[in-house]
Short mmCIF file of C-alpha atoms and ligand atoms in Angstrom, two decimals:
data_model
loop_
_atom_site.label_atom_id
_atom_site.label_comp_id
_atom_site.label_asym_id
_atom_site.label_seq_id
_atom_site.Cartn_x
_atom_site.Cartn_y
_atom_site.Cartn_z
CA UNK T 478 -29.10 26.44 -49.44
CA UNK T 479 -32.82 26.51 -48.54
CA UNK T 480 -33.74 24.25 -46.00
CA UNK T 481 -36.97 23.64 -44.49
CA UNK T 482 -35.67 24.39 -40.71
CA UNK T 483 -34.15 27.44 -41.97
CA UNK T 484 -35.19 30.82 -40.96
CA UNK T 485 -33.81 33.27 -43.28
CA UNK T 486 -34.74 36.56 -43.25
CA UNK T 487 -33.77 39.31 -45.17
CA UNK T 488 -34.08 43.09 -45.32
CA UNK T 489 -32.61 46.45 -47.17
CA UNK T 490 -32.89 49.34 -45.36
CA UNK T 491 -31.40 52.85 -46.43
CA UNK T 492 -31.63 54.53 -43.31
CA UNK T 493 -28.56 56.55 -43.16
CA UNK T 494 -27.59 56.32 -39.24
CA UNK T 495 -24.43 58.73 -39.89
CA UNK T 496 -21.86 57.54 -36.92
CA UNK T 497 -19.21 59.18 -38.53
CA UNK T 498 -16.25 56.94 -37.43
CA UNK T 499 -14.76 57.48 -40.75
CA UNK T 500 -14.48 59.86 -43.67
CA UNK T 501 -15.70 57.19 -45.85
CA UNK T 502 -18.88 54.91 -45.20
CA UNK T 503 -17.44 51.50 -43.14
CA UNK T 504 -19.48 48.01 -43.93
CA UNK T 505 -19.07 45.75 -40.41
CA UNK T 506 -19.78 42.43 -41.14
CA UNK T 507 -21.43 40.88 -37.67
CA UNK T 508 -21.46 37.26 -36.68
CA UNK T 509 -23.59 35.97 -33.76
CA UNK T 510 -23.09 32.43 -32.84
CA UNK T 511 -23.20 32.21 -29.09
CA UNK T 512 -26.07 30.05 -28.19
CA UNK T 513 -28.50 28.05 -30.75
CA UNK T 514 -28.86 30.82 -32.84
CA UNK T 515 -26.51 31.64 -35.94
CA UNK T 516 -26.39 35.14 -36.81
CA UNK T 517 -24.99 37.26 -39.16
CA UNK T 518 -25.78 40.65 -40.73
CA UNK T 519 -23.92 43.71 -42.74
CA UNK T 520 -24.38 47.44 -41.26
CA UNK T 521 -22.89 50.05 -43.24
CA UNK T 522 -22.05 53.40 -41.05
CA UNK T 523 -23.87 55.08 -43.57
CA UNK T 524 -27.10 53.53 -44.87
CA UNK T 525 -28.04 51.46 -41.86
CA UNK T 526 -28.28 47.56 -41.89
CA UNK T 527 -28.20 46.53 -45.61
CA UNK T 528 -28.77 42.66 -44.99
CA UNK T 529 -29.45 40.19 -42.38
CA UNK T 530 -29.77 36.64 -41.79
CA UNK T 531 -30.50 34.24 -39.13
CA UNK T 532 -30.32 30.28 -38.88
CA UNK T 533 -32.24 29.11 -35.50
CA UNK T 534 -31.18 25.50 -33.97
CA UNK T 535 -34.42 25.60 -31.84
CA UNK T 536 -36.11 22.50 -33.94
CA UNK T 537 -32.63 20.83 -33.55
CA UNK T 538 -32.70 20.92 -29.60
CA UNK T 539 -36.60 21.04 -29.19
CA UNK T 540 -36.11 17.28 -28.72
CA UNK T 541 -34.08 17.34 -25.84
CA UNK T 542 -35.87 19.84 -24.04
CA UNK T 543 -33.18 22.34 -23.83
CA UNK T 544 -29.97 23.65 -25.91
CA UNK T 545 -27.03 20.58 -26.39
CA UNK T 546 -23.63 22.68 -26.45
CA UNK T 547 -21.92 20.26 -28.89
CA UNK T 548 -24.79 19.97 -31.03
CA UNK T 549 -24.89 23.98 -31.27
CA UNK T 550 -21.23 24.21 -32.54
CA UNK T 551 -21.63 21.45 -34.87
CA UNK T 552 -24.76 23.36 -36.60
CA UNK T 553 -23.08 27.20 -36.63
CA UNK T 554 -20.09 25.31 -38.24
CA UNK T 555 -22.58 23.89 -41.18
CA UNK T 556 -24.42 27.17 -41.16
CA UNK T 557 -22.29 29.95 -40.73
CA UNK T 558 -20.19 30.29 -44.14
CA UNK T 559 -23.56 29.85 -46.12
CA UNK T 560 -25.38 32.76 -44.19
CA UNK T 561 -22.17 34.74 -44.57
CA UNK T 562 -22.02 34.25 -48.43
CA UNK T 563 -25.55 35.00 -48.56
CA UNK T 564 -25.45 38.90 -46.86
CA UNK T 565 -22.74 39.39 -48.97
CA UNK T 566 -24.34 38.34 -52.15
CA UNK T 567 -27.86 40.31 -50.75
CA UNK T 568 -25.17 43.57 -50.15
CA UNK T 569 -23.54 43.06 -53.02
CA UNK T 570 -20.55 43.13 -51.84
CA UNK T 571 -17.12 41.63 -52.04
CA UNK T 572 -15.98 42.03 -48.91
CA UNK T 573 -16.91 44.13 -45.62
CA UNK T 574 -14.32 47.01 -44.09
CA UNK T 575 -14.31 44.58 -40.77
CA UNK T 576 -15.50 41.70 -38.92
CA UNK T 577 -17.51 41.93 -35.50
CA UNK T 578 -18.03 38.22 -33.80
CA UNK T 579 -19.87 37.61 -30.43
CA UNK T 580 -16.79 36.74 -28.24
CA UNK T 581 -18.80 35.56 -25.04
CA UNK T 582 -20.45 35.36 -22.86
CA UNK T 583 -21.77 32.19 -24.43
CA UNK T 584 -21.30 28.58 -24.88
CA UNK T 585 -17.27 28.53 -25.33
CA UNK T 586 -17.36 25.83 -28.30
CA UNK T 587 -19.90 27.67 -30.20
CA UNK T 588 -18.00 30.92 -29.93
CA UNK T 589 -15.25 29.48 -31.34
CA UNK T 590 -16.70 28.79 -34.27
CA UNK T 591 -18.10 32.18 -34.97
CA UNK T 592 -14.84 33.67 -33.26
CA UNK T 593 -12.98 31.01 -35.68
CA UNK T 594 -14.80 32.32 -38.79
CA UNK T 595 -14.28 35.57 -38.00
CA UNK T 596 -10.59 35.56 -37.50
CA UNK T 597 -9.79 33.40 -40.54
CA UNK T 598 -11.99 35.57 -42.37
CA UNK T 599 -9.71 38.53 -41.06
CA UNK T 600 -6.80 37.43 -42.32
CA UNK T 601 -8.03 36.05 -45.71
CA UNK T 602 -9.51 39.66 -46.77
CA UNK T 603 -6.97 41.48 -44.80
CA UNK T 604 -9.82 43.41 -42.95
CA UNK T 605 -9.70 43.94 -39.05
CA UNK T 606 -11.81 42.03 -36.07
CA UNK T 607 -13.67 43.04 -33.41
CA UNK T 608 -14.95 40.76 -30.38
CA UNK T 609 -17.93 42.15 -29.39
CA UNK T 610 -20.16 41.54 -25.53
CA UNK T 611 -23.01 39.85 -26.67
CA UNK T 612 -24.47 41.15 -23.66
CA UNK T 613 -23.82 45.17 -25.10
CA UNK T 614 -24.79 43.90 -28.63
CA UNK T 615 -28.58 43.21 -26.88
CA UNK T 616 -28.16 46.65 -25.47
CA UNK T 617 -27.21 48.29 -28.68
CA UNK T 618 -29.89 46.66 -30.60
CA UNK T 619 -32.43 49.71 -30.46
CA UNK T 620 -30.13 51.73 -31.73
CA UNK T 621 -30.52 49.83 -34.99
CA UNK T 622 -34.33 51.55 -35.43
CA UNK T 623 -35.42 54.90 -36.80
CA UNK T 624 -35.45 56.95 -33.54
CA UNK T 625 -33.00 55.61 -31.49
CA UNK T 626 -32.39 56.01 -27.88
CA UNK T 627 -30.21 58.70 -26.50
CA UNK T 628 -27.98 57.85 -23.77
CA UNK T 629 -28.16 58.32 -20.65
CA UNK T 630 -30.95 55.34 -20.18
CA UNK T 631 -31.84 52.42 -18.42
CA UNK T 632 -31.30 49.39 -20.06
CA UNK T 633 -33.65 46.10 -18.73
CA UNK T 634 -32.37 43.20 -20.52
CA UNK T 635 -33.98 40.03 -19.67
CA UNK T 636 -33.02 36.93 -22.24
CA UNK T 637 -32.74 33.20 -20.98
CA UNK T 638 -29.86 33.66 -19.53
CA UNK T 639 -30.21 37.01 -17.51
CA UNK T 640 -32.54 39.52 -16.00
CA UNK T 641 -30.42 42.76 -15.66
CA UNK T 642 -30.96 46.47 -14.70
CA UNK T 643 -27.91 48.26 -16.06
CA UNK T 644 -27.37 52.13 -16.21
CA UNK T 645 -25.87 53.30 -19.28
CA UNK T 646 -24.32 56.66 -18.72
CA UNK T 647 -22.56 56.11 -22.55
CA UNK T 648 -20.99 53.63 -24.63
CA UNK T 649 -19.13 51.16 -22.58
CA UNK T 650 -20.24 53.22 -19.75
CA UNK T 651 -22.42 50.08 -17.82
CA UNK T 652 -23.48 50.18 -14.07
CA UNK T 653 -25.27 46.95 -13.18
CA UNK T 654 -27.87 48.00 -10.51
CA UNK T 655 -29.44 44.66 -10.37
CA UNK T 656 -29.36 40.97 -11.32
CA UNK T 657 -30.78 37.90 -11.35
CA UNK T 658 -30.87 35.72 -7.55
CA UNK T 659 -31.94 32.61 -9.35
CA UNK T 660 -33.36 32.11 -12.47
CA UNK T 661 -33.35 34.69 -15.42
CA UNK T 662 -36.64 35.36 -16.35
CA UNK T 663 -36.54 34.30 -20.07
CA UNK T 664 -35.50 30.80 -18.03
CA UNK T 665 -38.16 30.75 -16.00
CA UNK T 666 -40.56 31.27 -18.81
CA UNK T 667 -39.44 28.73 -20.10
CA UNK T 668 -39.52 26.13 -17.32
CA UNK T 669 -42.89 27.26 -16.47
CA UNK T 670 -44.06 26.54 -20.00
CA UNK T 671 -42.72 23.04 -19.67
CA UNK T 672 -45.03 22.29 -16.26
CA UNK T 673 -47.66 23.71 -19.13
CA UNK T 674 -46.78 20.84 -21.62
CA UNK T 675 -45.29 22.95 -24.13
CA UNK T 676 -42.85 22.87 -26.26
CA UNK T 677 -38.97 24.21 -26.11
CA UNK T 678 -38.31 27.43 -25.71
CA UNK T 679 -41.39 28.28 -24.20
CA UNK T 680 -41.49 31.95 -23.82
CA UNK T 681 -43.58 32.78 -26.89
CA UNK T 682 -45.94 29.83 -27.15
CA UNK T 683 -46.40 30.38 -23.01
CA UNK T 684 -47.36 34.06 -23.94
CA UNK T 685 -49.77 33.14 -27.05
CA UNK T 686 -51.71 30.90 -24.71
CA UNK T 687 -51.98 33.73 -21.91
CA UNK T 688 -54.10 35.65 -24.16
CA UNK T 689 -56.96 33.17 -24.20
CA UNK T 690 -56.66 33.33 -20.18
CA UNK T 691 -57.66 34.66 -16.93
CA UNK T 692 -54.89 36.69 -15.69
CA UNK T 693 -56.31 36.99 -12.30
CA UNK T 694 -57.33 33.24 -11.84
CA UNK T 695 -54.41 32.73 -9.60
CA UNK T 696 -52.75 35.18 -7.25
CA UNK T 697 -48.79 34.21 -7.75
CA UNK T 698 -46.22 35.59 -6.04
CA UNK T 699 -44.61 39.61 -7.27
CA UNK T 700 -41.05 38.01 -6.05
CA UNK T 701 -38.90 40.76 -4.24
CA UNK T 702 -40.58 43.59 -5.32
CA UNK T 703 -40.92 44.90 -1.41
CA UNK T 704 -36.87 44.41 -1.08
CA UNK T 705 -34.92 47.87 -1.32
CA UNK T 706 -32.53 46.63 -3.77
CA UNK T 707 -32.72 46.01 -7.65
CA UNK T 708 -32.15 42.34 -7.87
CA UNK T 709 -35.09 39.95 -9.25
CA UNK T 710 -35.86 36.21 -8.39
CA UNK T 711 -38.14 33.99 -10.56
CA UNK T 712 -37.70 30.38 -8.84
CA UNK T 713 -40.45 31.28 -6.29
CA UNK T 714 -42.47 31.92 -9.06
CA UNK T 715 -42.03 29.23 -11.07
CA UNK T 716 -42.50 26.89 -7.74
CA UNK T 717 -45.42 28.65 -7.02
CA UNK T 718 -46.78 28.11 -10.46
CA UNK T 719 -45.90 24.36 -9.96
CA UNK T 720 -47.71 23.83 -6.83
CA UNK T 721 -50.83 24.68 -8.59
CA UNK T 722 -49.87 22.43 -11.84
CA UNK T 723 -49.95 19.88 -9.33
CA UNK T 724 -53.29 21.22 -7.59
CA UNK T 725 -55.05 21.07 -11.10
CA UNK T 726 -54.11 17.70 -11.57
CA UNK T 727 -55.05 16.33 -8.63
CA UNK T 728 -58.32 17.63 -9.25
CA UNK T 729 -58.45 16.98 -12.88
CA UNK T 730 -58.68 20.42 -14.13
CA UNK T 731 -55.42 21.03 -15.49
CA UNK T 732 -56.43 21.12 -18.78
CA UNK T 733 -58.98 24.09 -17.99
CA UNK T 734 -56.77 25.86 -16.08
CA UNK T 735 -53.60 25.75 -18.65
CA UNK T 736 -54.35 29.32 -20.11
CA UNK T 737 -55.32 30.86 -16.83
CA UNK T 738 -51.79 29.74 -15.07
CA UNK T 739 -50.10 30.85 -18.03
CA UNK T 740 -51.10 34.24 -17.57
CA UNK T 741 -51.20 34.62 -13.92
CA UNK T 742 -47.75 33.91 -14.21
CA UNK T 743 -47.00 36.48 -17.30
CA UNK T 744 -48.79 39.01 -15.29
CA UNK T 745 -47.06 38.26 -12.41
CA UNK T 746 -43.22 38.40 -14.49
CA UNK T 747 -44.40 41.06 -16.23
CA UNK T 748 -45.27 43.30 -13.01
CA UNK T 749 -42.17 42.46 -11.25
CA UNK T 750 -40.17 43.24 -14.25
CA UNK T 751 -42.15 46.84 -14.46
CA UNK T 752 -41.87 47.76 -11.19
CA UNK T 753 -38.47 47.19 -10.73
CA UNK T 754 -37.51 49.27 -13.99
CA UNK T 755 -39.58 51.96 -13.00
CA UNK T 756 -38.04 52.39 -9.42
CA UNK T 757 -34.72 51.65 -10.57
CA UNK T 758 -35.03 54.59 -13.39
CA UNK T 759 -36.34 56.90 -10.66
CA UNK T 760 -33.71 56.10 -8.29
CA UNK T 761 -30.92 56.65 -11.22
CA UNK T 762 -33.20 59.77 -12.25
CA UNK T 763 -33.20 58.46 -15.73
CA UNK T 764 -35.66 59.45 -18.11
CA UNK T 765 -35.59 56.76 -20.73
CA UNK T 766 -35.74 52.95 -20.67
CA UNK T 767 -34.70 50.69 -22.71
CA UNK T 768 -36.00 46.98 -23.20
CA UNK T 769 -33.95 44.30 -24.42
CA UNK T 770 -32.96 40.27 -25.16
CA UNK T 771 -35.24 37.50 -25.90
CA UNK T 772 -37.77 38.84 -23.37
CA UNK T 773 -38.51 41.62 -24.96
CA UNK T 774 -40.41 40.13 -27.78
CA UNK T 775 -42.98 39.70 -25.26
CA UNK T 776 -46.14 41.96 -26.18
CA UNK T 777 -47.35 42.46 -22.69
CA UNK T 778 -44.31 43.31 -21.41
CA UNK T 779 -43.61 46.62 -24.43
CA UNK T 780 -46.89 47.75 -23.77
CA UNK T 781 -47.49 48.00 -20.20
CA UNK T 782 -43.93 49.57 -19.67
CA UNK T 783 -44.48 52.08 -22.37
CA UNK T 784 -47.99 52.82 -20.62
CA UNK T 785 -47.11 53.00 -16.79
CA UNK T 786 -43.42 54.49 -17.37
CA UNK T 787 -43.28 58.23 -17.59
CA UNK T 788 -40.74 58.96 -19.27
CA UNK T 789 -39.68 57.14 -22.74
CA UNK T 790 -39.66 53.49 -23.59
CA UNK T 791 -37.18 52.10 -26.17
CA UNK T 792 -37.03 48.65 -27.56
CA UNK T 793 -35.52 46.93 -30.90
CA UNK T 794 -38.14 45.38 -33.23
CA UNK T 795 -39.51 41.87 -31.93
CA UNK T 796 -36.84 40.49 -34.79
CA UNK T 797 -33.87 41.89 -33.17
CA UNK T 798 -34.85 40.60 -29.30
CA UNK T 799 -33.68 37.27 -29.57
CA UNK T 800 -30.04 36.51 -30.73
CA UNK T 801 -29.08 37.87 -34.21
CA UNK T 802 -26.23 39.36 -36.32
CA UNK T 803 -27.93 42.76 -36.65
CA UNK T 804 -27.44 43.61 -32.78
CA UNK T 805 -23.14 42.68 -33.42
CA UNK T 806 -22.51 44.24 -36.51
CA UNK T 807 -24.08 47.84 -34.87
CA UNK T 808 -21.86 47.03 -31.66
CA UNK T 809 -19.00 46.60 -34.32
CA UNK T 810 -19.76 49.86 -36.10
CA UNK T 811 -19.99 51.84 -32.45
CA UNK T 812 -16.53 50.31 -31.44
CA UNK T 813 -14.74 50.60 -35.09
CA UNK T 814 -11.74 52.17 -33.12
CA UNK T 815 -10.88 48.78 -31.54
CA UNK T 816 -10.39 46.85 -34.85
CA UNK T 817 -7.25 45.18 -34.80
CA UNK T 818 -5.35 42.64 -37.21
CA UNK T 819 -6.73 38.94 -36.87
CA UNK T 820 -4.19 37.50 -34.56
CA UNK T 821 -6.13 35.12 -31.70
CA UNK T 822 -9.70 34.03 -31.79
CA UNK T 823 -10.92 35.46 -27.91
CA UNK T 824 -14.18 33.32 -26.51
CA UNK T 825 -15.04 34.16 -23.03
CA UNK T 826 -18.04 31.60 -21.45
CA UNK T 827 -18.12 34.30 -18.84
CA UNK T 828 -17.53 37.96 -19.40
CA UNK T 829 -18.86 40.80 -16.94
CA UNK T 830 -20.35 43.60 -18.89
CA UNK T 831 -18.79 46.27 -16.21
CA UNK T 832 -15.48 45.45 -17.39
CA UNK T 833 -16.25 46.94 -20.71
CA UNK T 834 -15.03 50.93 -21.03
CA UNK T 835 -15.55 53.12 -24.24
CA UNK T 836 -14.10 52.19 -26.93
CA UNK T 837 -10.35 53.45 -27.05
CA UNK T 838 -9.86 56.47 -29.33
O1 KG4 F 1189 -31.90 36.78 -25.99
P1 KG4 F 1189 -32.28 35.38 -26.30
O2 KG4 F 1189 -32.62 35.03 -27.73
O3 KG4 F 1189 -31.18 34.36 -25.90
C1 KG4 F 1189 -30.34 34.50 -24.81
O4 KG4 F 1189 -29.34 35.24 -24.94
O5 KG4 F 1189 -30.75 33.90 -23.78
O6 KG4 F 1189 -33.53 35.04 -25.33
C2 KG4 F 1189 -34.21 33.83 -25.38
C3 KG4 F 1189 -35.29 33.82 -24.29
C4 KG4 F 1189 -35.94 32.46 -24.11
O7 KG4 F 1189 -35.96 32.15 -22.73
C5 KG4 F 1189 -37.34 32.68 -24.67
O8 KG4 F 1189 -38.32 31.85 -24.09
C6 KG4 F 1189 -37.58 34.12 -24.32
O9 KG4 F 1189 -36.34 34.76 -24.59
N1 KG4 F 1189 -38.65 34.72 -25.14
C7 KG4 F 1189 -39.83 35.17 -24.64
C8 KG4 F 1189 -40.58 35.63 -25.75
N2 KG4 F 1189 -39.84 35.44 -26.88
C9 KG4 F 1189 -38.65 34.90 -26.50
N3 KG4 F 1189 -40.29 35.22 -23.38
C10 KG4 F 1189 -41.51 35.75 -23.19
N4 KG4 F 1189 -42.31 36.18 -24.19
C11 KG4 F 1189 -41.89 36.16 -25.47
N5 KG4 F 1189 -42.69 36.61 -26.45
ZN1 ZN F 1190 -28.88 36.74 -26.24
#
């Protein structure tokens, strides 16, 4: 089942992370399949994740300059049993104590294939399901490394489809402080690369070019960072950006200036994205922040927060930023007292992430 497009990567890790749900050591199968990403990985409540591995679509959608809903179901459907068979044959293992699936928010026809899976799954090995928020599996994802965050904290999680402040008193414990006006800032990195000419998503080829630029060529807009509140906006931004695109060519420099723009603007996300944290952690008198979702690969972004933030900085390894099976299987594990029999496959395109309580004993 190697493929040239595929992206399969594996690890073993024996770190025993000891959450003590059971007497005996529980193996959580997770499957991640909301967007163009198919995910799946085995955590064991003892030893830590034992195997991981993720399919990405982004080659498959690259061409139409953004992610094609139908096209994303059709490719977790041809990927997903393969990746499955393949943990479990990396485990060594027959079959896992229970099943943890993304059940939204997400694209609703590429849930229900993972959700599908999942379910059928269920009832073929007689093990129990869990839908997990793939919204709390971001959050979770730290928890997944060596020293992992202690709760209270708060959580930033920017991906491409949100820019939240959330404080986490404890597991399923979730107080959205902030959100996103307009565009999430994952999205606007992306639209922004696209004025840049490149390719789809943008985020991390927008970020490699900033580094050969000028980050104080252009003074862009800081959007709402003098407002009282916790909410972002990144549209200004990205028009702002725009109007210079537009500026360059007209003058034929754009070519010169591409590096420059692209990190005026990551400076300028990057700031906002700081400064908001910061306050908001002050204001919540929280001590420890974590960093999370697609975003959160960004370099500039982990080290400047860790450097200018007083109190501890958290993130999950770059790997574990962007969608993957890891980050569900560990929300699984955490919320092993909801398994329940296989009965109806649940896919939510929209799911609030304050609905969620702890997990019932
Ligand atoms: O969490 P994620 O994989 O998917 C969603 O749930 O949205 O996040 C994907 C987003 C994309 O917008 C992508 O451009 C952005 O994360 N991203 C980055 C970087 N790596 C991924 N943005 C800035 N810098 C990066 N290094
Ligand atoms: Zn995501």
């Amino acid at each position: 089942m190697a493929g040239a497009e595929q992206r399969i990567l594996t690890l073993q890790l024996a770190v025993c992370k000891g959450l003590g749900h059971d007497s005996r050591p529980m193996l959580i199968l997770g499957i991640e399949t909301s967007c163009d990403e198919t995910g799946v990985a085995l955590y064991c409540t003892e030893r830590g994740l034992v195997a991981d591995a993720l399919h990405s679509q982004v080659d498959l959608h690259a061409v139409y300059g953004g992610v094609v809903p139908e096209i994303a179901s059709r490719d977790h459907i041809r990927m997903l049993l393969p990746l499955i068979q393949r943990v479990m044959d990396d485990a060594g293992v027959e079959r896992p104590d229970a099943i943890a699936y993304t059940a939204g928010p997400g694209l609703v026809g590429a849930l229900m294939v993972g959700g599908g899976m999942a379910n059928g799954l269920g009832l073929a090995w007689n093990c129990p399901v869990i839908p997990v928020h793939h919204m709390e599996g971001h959050l979770l994802a730290p928890m997944l490394e060596d020293e992992p965050p202690r709760y209270p904290f708060l959580a930033l999680l920017v991906s491409g489809g949100h820019s939240m402040l959330i404080a986490v008193r404890a597991l399923g414990d979730y107080r959205v402080l902030g959100t996103t006006l307009d565009d999430a800032v994952g999205e606007a990195f992306d639209k922004t690369a696209k004025l840049l000419g490149l390719g789809y998503p943008g985020g991390p080829a927008l970020a490699e070019l900033a580094e050969a630029g000028d980050e104080t060529a252009f003074d862009l807009p800081r959007p709402m960072l003098n407002k009282p509140n916790f909410d972002f906006s990144f549209s200004g931004l990205k028009t702002a950006v725009m109007l210079e695109v537009r500026k360059a060519e007209a003058a034929e420099r754009l070519e010169e200036s591409r590096a420059d723009l692209a990190a005026s603007f990551q400076r300028a996300a990057v700031d906002t994205l700081i400064a908001k944290s910061i306050k908001a952690a002050r204001a919540e008198g929280l001590d420890r922040i974590v960093v999370a979702g697609g975003v959160g690969a960004n370099k500039l972004l982990r080290k400047e927060i860790a450097e200018r933030f007083e109190g501890e900085v958290y993130y999950p390894r770059t790997a574990f930023c962007t969608d993957n099976g890891a980050m569900i299987a560990i929300a699984g594990a955490l919320r092993l007292a909801e398994a329940a029999t296989a009965e109806h496959i649940r896919a939510q395109a929209r799911w609030s992430l304050e609905t969620l309580t702890a997990p019932a004993a």
